[in-house]
mmCIF file of C-alpha atoms in Angstrom:
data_model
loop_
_atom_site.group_PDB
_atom_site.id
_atom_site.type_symbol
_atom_site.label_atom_id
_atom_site.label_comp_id
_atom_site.label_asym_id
_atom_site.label_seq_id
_atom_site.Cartn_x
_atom_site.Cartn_y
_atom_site.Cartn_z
ATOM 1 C CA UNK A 1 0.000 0.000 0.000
ATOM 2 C CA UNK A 2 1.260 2.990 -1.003
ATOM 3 C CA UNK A 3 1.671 6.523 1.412
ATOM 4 C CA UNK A 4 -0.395 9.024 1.291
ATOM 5 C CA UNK A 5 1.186 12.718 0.821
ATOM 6 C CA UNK A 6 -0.564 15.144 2.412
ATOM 7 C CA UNK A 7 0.138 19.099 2.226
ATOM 8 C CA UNK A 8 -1.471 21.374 4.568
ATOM 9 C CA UNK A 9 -3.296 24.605 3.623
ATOM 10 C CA UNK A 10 -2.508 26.496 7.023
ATOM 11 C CA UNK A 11 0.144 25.734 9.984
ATOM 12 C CA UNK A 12 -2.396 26.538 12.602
ATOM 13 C CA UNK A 13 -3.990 24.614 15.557
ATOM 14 C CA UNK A 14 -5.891 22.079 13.848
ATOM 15 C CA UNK A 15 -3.256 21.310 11.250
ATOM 16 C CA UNK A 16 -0.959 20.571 14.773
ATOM 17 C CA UNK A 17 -2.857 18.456 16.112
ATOM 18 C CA UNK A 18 -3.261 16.782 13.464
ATOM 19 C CA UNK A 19 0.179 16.170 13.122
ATOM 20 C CA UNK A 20 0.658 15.170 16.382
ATOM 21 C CA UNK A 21 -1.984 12.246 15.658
ATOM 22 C CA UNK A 22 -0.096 11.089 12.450
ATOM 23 C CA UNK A 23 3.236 11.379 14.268
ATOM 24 C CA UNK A 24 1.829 8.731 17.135
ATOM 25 C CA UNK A 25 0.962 6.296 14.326
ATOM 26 C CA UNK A 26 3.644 6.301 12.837
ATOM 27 C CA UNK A 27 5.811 6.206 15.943
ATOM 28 C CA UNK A 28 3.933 2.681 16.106
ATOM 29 C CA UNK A 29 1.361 1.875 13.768
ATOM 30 C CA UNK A 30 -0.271 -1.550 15.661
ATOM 31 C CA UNK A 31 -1.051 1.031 18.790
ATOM 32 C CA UNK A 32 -4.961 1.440 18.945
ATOM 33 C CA UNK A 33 -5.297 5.285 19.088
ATOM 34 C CA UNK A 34 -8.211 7.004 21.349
ATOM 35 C CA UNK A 35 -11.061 8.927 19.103
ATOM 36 C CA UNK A 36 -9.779 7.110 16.117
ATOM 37 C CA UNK A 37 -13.205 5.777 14.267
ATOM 38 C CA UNK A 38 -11.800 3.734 11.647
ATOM 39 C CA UNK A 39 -8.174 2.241 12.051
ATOM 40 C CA UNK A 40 -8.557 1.247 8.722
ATOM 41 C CA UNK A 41 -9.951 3.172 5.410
ATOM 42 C CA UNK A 42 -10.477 1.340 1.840
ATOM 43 C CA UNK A 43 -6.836 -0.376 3.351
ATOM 44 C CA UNK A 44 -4.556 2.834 4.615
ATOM 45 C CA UNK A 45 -3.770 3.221 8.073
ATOM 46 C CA UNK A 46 -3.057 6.536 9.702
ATOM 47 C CA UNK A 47 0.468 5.543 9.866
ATOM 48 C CA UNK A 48 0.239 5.709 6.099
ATOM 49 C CA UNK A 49 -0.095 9.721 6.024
ATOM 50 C CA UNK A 50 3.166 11.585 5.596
ATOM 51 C CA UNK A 51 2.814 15.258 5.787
ATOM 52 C CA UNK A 52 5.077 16.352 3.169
ATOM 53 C CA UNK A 53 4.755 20.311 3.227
ATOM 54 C CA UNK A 54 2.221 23.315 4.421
ATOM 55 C CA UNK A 55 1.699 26.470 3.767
ATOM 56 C CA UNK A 56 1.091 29.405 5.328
ATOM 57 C CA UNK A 57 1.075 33.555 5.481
ATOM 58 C CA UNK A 58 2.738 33.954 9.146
ATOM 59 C CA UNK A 59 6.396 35.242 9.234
ATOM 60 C CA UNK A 60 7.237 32.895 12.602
ATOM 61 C CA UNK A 61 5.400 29.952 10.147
ATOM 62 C CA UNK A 62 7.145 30.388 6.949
ATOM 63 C CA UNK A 63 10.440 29.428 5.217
ATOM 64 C CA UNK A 64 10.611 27.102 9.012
ATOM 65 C CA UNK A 65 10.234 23.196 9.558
ATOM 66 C CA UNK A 66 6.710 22.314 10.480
ATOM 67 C CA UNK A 67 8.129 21.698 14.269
ATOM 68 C CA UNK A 68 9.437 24.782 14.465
ATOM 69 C CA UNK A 69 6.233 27.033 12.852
ATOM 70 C CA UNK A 70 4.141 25.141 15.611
ATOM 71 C CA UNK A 71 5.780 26.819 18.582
ATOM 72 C CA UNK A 72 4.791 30.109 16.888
ATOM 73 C CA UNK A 73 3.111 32.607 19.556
ATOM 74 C CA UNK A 74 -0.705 31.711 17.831
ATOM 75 C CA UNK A 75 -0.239 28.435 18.590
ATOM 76 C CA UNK A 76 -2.927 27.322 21.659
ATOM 77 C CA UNK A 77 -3.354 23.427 20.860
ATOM 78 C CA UNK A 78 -1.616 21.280 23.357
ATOM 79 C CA UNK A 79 1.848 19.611 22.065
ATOM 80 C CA UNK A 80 1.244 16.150 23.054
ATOM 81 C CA UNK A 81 4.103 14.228 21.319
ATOM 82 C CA UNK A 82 6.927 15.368 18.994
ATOM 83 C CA UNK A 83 6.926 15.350 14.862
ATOM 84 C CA UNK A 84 9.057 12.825 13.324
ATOM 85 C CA UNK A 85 10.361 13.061 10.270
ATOM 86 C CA UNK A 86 6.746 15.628 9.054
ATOM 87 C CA UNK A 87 8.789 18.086 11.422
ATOM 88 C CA UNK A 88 11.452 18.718 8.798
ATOM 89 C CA UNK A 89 8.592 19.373 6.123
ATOM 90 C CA UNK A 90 8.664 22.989 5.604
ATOM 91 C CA UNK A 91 6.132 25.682 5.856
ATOM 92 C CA UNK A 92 5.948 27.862 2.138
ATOM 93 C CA UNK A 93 4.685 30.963 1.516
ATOM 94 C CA UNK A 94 1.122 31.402 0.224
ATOM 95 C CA UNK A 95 -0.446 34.281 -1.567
ATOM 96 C CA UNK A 96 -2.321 36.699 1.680
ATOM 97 C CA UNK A 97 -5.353 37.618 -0.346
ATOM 98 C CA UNK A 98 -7.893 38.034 2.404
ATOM 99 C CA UNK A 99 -6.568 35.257 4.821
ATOM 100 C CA UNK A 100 -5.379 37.975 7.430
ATOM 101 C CA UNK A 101 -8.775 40.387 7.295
ATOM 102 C CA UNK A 102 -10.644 41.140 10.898
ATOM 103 C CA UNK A 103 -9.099 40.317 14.124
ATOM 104 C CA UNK A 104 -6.318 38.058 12.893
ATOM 105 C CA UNK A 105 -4.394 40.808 11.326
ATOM 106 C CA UNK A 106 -3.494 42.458 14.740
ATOM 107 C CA UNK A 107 -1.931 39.485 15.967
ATOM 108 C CA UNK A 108 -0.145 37.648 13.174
ATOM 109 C CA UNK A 109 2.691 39.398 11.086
ATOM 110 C CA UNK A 110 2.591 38.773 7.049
ATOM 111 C CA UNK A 111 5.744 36.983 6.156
ATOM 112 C CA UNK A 112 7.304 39.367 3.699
ATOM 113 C CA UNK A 113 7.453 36.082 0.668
ATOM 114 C CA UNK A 114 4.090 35.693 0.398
ATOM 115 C CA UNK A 115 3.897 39.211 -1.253
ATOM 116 C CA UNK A 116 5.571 37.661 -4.208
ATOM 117 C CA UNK A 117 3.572 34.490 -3.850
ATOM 118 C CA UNK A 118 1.383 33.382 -6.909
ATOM 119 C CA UNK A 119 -1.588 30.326 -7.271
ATOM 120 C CA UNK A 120 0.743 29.323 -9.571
ATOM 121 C CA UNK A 121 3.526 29.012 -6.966
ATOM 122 C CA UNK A 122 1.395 26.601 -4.892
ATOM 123 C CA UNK A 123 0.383 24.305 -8.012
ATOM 124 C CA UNK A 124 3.962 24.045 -8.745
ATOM 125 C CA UNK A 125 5.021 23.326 -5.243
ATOM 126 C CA UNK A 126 1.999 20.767 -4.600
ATOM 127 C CA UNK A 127 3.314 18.821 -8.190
ATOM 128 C CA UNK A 128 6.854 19.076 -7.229
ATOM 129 C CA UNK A 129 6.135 17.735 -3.167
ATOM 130 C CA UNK A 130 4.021 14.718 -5.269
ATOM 131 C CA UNK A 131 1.033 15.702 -2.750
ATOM 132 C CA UNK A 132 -2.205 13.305 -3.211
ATOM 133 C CA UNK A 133 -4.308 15.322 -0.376
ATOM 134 C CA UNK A 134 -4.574 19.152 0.145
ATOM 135 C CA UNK A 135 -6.413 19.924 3.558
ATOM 136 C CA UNK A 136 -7.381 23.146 3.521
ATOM 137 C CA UNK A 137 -8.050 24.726 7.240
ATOM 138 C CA UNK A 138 -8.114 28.762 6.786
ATOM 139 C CA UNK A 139 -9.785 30.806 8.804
ATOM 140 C CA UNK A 140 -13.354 31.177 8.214
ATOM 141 C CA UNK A 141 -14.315 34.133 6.118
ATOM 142 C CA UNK A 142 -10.889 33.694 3.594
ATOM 143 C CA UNK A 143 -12.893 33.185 0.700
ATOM 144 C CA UNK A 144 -10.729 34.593 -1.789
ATOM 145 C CA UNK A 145 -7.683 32.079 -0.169
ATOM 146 C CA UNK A 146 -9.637 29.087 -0.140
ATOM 147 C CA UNK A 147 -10.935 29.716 -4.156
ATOM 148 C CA UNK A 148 -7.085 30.014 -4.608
ATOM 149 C CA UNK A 149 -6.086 27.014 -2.593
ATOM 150 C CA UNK A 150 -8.897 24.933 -4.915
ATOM 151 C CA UNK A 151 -7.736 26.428 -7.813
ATOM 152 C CA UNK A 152 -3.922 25.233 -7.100
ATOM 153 C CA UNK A 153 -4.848 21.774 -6.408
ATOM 154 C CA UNK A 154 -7.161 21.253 -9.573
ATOM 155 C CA UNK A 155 -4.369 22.482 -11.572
ATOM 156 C CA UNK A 156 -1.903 19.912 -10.091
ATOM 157 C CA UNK A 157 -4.673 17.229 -9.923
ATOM 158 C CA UNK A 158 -4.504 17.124 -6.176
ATOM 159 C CA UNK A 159 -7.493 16.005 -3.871
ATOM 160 C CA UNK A 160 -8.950 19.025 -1.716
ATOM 161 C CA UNK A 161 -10.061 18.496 1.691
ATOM 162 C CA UNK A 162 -12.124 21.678 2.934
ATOM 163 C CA UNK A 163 -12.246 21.760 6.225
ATOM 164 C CA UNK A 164 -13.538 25.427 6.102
ATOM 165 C CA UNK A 165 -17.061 26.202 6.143
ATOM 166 C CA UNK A 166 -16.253 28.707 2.688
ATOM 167 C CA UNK A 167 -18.545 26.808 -0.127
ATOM 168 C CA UNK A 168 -16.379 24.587 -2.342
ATOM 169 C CA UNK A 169 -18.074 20.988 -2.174
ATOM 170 C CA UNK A 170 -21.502 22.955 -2.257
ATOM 171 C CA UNK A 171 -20.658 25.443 -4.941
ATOM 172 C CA UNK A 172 -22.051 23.669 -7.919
ATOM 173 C CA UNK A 173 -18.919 25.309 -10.390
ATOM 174 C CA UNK A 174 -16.676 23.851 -8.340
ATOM 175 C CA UNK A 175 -17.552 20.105 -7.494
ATOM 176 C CA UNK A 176 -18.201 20.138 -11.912
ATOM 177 C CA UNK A 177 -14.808 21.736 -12.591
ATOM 178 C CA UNK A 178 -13.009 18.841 -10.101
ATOM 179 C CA UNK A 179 -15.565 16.047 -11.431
ATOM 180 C CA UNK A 180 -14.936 17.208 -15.209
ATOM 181 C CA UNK A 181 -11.267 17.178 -14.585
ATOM 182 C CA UNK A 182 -11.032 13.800 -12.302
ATOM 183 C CA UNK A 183 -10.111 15.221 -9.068
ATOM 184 C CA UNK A 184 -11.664 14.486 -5.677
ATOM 185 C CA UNK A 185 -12.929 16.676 -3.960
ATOM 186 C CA UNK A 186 -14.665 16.554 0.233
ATOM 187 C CA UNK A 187 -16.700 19.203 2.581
ATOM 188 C CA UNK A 188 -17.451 21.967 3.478
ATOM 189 C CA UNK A 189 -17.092 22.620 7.104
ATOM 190 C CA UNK A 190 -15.133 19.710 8.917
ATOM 191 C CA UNK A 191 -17.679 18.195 11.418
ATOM 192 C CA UNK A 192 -15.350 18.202 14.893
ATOM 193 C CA UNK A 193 -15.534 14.180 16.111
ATOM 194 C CA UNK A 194 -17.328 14.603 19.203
ATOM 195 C CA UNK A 195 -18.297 18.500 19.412
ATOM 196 C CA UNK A 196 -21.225 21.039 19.030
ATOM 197 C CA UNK A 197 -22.530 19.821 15.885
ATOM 198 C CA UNK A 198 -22.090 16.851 16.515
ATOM 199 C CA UNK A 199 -24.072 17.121 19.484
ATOM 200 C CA UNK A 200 -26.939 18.994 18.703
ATOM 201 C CA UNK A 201 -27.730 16.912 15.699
ATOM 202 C CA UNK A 202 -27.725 13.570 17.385
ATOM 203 C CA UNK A 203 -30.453 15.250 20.190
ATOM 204 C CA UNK A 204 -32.230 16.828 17.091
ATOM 205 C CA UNK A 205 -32.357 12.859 15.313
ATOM 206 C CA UNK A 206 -33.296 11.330 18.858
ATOM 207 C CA UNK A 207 -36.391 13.491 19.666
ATOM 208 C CA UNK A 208 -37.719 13.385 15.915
ATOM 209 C CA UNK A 209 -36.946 9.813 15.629
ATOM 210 C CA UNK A 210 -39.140 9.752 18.941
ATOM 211 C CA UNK A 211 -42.151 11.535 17.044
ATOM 212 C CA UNK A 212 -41.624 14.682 19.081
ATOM 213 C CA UNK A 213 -42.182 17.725 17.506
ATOM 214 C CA UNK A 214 -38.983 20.395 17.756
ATOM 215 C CA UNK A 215 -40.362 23.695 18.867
ATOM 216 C CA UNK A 216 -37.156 25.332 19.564
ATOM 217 C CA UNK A 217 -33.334 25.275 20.124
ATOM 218 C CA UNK A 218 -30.387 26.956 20.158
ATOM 219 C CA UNK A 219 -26.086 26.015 20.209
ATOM 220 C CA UNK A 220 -24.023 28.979 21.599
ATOM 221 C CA UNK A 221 -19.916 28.500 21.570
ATOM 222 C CA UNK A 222 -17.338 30.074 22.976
ATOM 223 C CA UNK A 223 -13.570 29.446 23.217
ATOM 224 C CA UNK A 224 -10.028 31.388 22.992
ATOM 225 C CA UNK A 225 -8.168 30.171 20.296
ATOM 226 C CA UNK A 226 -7.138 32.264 17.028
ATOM 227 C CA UNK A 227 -10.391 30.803 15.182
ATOM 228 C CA UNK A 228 -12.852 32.427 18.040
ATOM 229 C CA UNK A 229 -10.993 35.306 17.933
ATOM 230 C CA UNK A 230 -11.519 35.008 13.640
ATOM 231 C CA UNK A 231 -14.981 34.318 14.674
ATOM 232 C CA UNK A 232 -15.728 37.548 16.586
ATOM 233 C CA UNK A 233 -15.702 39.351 13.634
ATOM 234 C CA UNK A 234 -19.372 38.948 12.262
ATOM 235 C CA UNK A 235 -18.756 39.624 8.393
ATOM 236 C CA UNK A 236 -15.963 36.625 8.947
ATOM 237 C CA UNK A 237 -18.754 34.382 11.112
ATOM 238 C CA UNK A 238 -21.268 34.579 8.886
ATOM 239 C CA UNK A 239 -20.508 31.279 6.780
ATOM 240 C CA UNK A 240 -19.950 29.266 10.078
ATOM 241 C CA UNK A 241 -23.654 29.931 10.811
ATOM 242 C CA UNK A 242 -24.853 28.725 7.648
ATOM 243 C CA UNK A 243 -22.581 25.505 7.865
ATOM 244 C CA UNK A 244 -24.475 24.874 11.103
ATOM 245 C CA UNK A 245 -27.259 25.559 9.849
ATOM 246 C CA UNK A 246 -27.111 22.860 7.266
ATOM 247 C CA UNK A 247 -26.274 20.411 9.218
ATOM 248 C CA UNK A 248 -29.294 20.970 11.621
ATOM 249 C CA UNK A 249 -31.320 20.873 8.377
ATOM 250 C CA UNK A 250 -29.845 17.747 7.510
ATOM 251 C CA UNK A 251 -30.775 16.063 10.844
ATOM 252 C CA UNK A 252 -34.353 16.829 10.153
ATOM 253 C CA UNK A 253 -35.065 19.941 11.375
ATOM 254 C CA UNK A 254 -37.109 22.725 9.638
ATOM 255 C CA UNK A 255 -39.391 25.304 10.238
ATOM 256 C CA UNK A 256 -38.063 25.819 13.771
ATOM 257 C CA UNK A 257 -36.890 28.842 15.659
ATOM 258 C CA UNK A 258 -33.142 28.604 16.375
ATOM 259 C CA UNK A 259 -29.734 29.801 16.336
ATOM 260 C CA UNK A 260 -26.447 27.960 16.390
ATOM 261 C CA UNK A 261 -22.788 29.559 16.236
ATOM 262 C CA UNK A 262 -19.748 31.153 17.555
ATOM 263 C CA UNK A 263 -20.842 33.778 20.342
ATOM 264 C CA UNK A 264 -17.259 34.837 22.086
ATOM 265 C CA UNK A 265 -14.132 34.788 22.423
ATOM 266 C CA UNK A 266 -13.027 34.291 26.096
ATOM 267 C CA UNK A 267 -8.877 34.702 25.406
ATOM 268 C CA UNK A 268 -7.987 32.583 28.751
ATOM 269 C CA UNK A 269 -9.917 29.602 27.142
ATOM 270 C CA UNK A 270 -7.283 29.514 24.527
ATOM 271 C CA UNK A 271 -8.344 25.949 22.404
ATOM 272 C CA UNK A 272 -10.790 25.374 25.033
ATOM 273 C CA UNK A 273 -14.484 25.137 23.386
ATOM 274 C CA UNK A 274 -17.800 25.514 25.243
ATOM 275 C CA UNK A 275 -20.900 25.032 23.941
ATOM 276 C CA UNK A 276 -24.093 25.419 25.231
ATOM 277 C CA UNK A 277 -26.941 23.598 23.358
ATOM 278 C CA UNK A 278 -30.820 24.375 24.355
ATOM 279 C CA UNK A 279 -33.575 21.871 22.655
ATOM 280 C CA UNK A 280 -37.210 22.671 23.525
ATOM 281 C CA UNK A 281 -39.775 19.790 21.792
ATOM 282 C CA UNK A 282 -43.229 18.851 22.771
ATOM 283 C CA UNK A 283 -44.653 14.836 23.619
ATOM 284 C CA UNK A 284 -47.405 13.153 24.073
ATOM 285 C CA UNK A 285 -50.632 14.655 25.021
ATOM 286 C CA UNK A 286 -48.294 18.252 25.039
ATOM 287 C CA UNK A 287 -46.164 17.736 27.116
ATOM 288 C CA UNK A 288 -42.700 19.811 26.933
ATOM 289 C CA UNK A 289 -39.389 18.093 27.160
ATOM 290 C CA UNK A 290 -36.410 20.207 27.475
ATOM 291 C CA UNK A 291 -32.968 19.832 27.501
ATOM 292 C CA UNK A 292 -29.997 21.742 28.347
ATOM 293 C CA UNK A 293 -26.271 20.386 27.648
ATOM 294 C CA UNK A 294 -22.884 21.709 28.557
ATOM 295 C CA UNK A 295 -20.000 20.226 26.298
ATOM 296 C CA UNK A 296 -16.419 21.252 27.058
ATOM 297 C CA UNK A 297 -13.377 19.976 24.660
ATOM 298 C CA UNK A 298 -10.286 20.680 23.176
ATOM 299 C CA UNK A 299 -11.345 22.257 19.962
ATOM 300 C CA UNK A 300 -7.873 21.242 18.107
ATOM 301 C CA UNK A 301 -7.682 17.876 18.753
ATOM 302 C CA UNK A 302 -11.126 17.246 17.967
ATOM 303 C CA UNK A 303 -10.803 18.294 14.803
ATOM 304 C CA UNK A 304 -8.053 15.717 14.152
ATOM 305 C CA UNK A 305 -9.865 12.647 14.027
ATOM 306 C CA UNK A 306 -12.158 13.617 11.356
ATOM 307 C CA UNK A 307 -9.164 14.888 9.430
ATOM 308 C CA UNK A 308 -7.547 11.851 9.661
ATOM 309 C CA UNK A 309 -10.451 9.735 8.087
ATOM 310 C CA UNK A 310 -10.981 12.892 5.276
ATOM 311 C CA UNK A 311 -7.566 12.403 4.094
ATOM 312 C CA UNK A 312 -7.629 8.829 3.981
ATOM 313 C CA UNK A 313 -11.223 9.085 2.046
ATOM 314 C CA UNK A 314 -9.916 11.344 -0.614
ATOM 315 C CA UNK A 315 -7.030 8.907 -1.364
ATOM 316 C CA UNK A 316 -9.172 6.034 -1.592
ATOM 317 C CA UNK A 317 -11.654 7.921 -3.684
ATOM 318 C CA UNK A 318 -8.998 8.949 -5.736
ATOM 319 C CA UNK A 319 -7.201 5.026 -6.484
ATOM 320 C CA UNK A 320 -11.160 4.385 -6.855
ATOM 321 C CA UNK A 321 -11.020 6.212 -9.891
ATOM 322 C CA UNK A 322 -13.850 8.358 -8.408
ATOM 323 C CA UNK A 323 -13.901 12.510 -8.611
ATOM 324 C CA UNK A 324 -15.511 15.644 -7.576
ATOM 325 C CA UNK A 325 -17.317 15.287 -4.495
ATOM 326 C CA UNK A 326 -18.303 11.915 -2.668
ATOM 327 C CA UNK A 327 -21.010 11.935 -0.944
ATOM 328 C CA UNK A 328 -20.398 8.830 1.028
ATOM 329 C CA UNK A 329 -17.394 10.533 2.546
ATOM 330 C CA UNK A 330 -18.654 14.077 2.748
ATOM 331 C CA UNK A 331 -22.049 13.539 4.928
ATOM 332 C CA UNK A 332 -20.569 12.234 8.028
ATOM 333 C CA UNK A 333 -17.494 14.054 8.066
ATOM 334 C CA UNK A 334 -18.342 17.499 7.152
ATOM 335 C CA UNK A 335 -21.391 19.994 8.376
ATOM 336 C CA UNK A 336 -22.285 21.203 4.833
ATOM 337 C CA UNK A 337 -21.967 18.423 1.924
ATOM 338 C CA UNK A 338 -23.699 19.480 -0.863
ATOM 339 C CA UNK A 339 -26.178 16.223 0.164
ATOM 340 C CA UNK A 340 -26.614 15.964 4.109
ATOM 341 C CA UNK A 341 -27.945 13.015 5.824
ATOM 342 C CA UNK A 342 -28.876 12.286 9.699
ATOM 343 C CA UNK A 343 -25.569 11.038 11.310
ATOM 344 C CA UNK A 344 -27.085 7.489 11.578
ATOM 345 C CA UNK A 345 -27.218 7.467 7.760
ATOM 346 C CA UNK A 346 -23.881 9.345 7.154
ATOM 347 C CA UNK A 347 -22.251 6.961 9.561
ATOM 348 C CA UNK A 348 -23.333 3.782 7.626
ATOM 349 C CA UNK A 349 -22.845 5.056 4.396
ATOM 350 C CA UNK A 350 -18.898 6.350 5.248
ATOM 351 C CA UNK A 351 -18.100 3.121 7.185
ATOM 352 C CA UNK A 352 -19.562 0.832 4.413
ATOM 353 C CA UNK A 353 -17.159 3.272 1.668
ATOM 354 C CA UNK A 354 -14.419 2.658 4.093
ATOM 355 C CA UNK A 355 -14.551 -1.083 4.055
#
């Protein structure tokens, strides 16, 4: 079985602990690894993944070794292990376009080499590095970055992971220009493995599966990481709220009053996440049930597990022969596929893809 070479699309939190997960496979590839669904996908391991470059916009991040752009001072996720040999991988420079807008740009410095930087640069760099899998985790409002990150990879025939909630998957252009071309393509909006989302839809699926009618609910979040502090910013927020609002959709609800989304940033938190998630529904004879649930994680980490299967999708999609977006992958790992099932369904269907 062949590796799978994976670039990253931002040196930031998630794309650490990420790392850090493939760096504990590989450091023994037998070991059965906490919050790891499937230890196997279409036949790759996790041990399997080699991180072979990222990019990035930060001066501490770029022209350094992956180790190295981690310990940068916007860094929050918890080092858990060192890099192996994904350390040396080095962090190049990307094209700014509006990655740094709103909060972000008073707290990380633009690497003076990304000035010069071209789409074309990160095709080139993405053929030369032999990448199969391009995760893409931005901030949440760089549009214009992530369009230029998709662009790159279709022109080097590389599979896109978008683990941002900015429309690629669901953008109907897009998922024809990667299908017409034979490129795979997964997301929008990683789905964090056991976080708010997650959460509220599995409540949402339990009290309609119960015949209860949903009369209202909400999902409020908070943390103190870079991506709460992106989040503050409404007119960067305001695709994060539509993700989650597709994916409550998807889980069955409609017509009901609700909101669900970033509300602070709380800086001593750092990658701590809170959410709060409200369901009001009424029962038999009209009765009310309520519920009210406090989930506290490590937002980083989370996100790794799901990454780790997305990656392993797209490269099994890909020696499949299959392109543009795949639904089988995309429902349970994302918040906004372009086709959204109840996490029941999305589970089956992604487990029976990964077999």
């Amino acid at each position: 079985m062949k590796s799978i070479r994976v670039a990253l699309a931002g040196a930031g939190n998630c794309a650490w602990s990420f790392s850090q997960f493939v760096a504990i496979a590989q450091a023994d590839p037998d070991t059965k690894l906490p919050g790891l669904m499937c230890p196997m996908v279409g036949g790759y391991r996790l041990s399997d993944v080699h991180i072979v470059a990222a990019f990035d916009v930060d001066a501490k991040k770029v022209g350094r070794p992956l180790a190295e752009a981690f310990t940068a001072p916007t860094i929050s996720a918890t080092g858990f292990t060192r890099l192996g040999t994904d350390g040396d991988s080095m962090v190049l420079p990307a094209p700014l376009l509006d990655g740094l807008d709103g909060p972000l740009g008073a707290v990380v410095e633009q690497a003076a080499a990304t000035r010069s930087a071209t789409e074309e640069d990160v095709a080139k760099a993405l053929v030369e590095w032999e990448v199969d899998v391009l995760v893409i985790t931005l901030p949440t409002g760089a549009s214009q970055a992530v369009h230029m990150f998709a662009n790159a990879a279709l022109a080097a025939g590389v599979a896109v992971v978008n683990a941002t909630p900015e429309e690629l998957a669901r953008n109907e252009d897009i998922r024809s220009r990667f299908a017409d071309a034979g490129v795979v393509i997964l997301g929008d909006d990683l789905r964090s493995h056991v976080g708010a989302t997650s959460l509220h839809t599995t409540l949402v699926e339990l009290l309609l599966s119960r015949g209860l009618v949903l009369t209202s609910t909400y999902q409020l979040n908070v943390g103190g990481n870079t991506d709460f502090l992106n989040l503050a910013d409404s007119t960067r927020s305001a695709t994060k709220f539509a993700s989650k609002a597709n994916a409550l959709r998807a889980a069955g609800m409609t017509d009901v009053e609700g909101a669900a989304g970033p509300t602070g940033f709380i800086e001593h938190l750092a990658d701590t996440k809170v959410c709060f998630a409200h369901l009001q529904a009424t029962s038999v004879l009209g009765s009310e049930v309520e519920i009210d649930v406090k989930l506290k994680v490590e937002d980083s980490p989370n996100a790794a597990g799901v990454i780790a299967n997305a990656v392993r999708a797209a490269k099994v999609a890909t020696d499949r022969g299959l392109s543009g977006v795949v639904d089988e992958a995309s429902a349970l790992l994302f918040k906004s596929p372009p086709h959204g099932l109840p996490e029941s369904e999305a589970r089956s269907a992604f487990l029976n893809f990964a077999s």
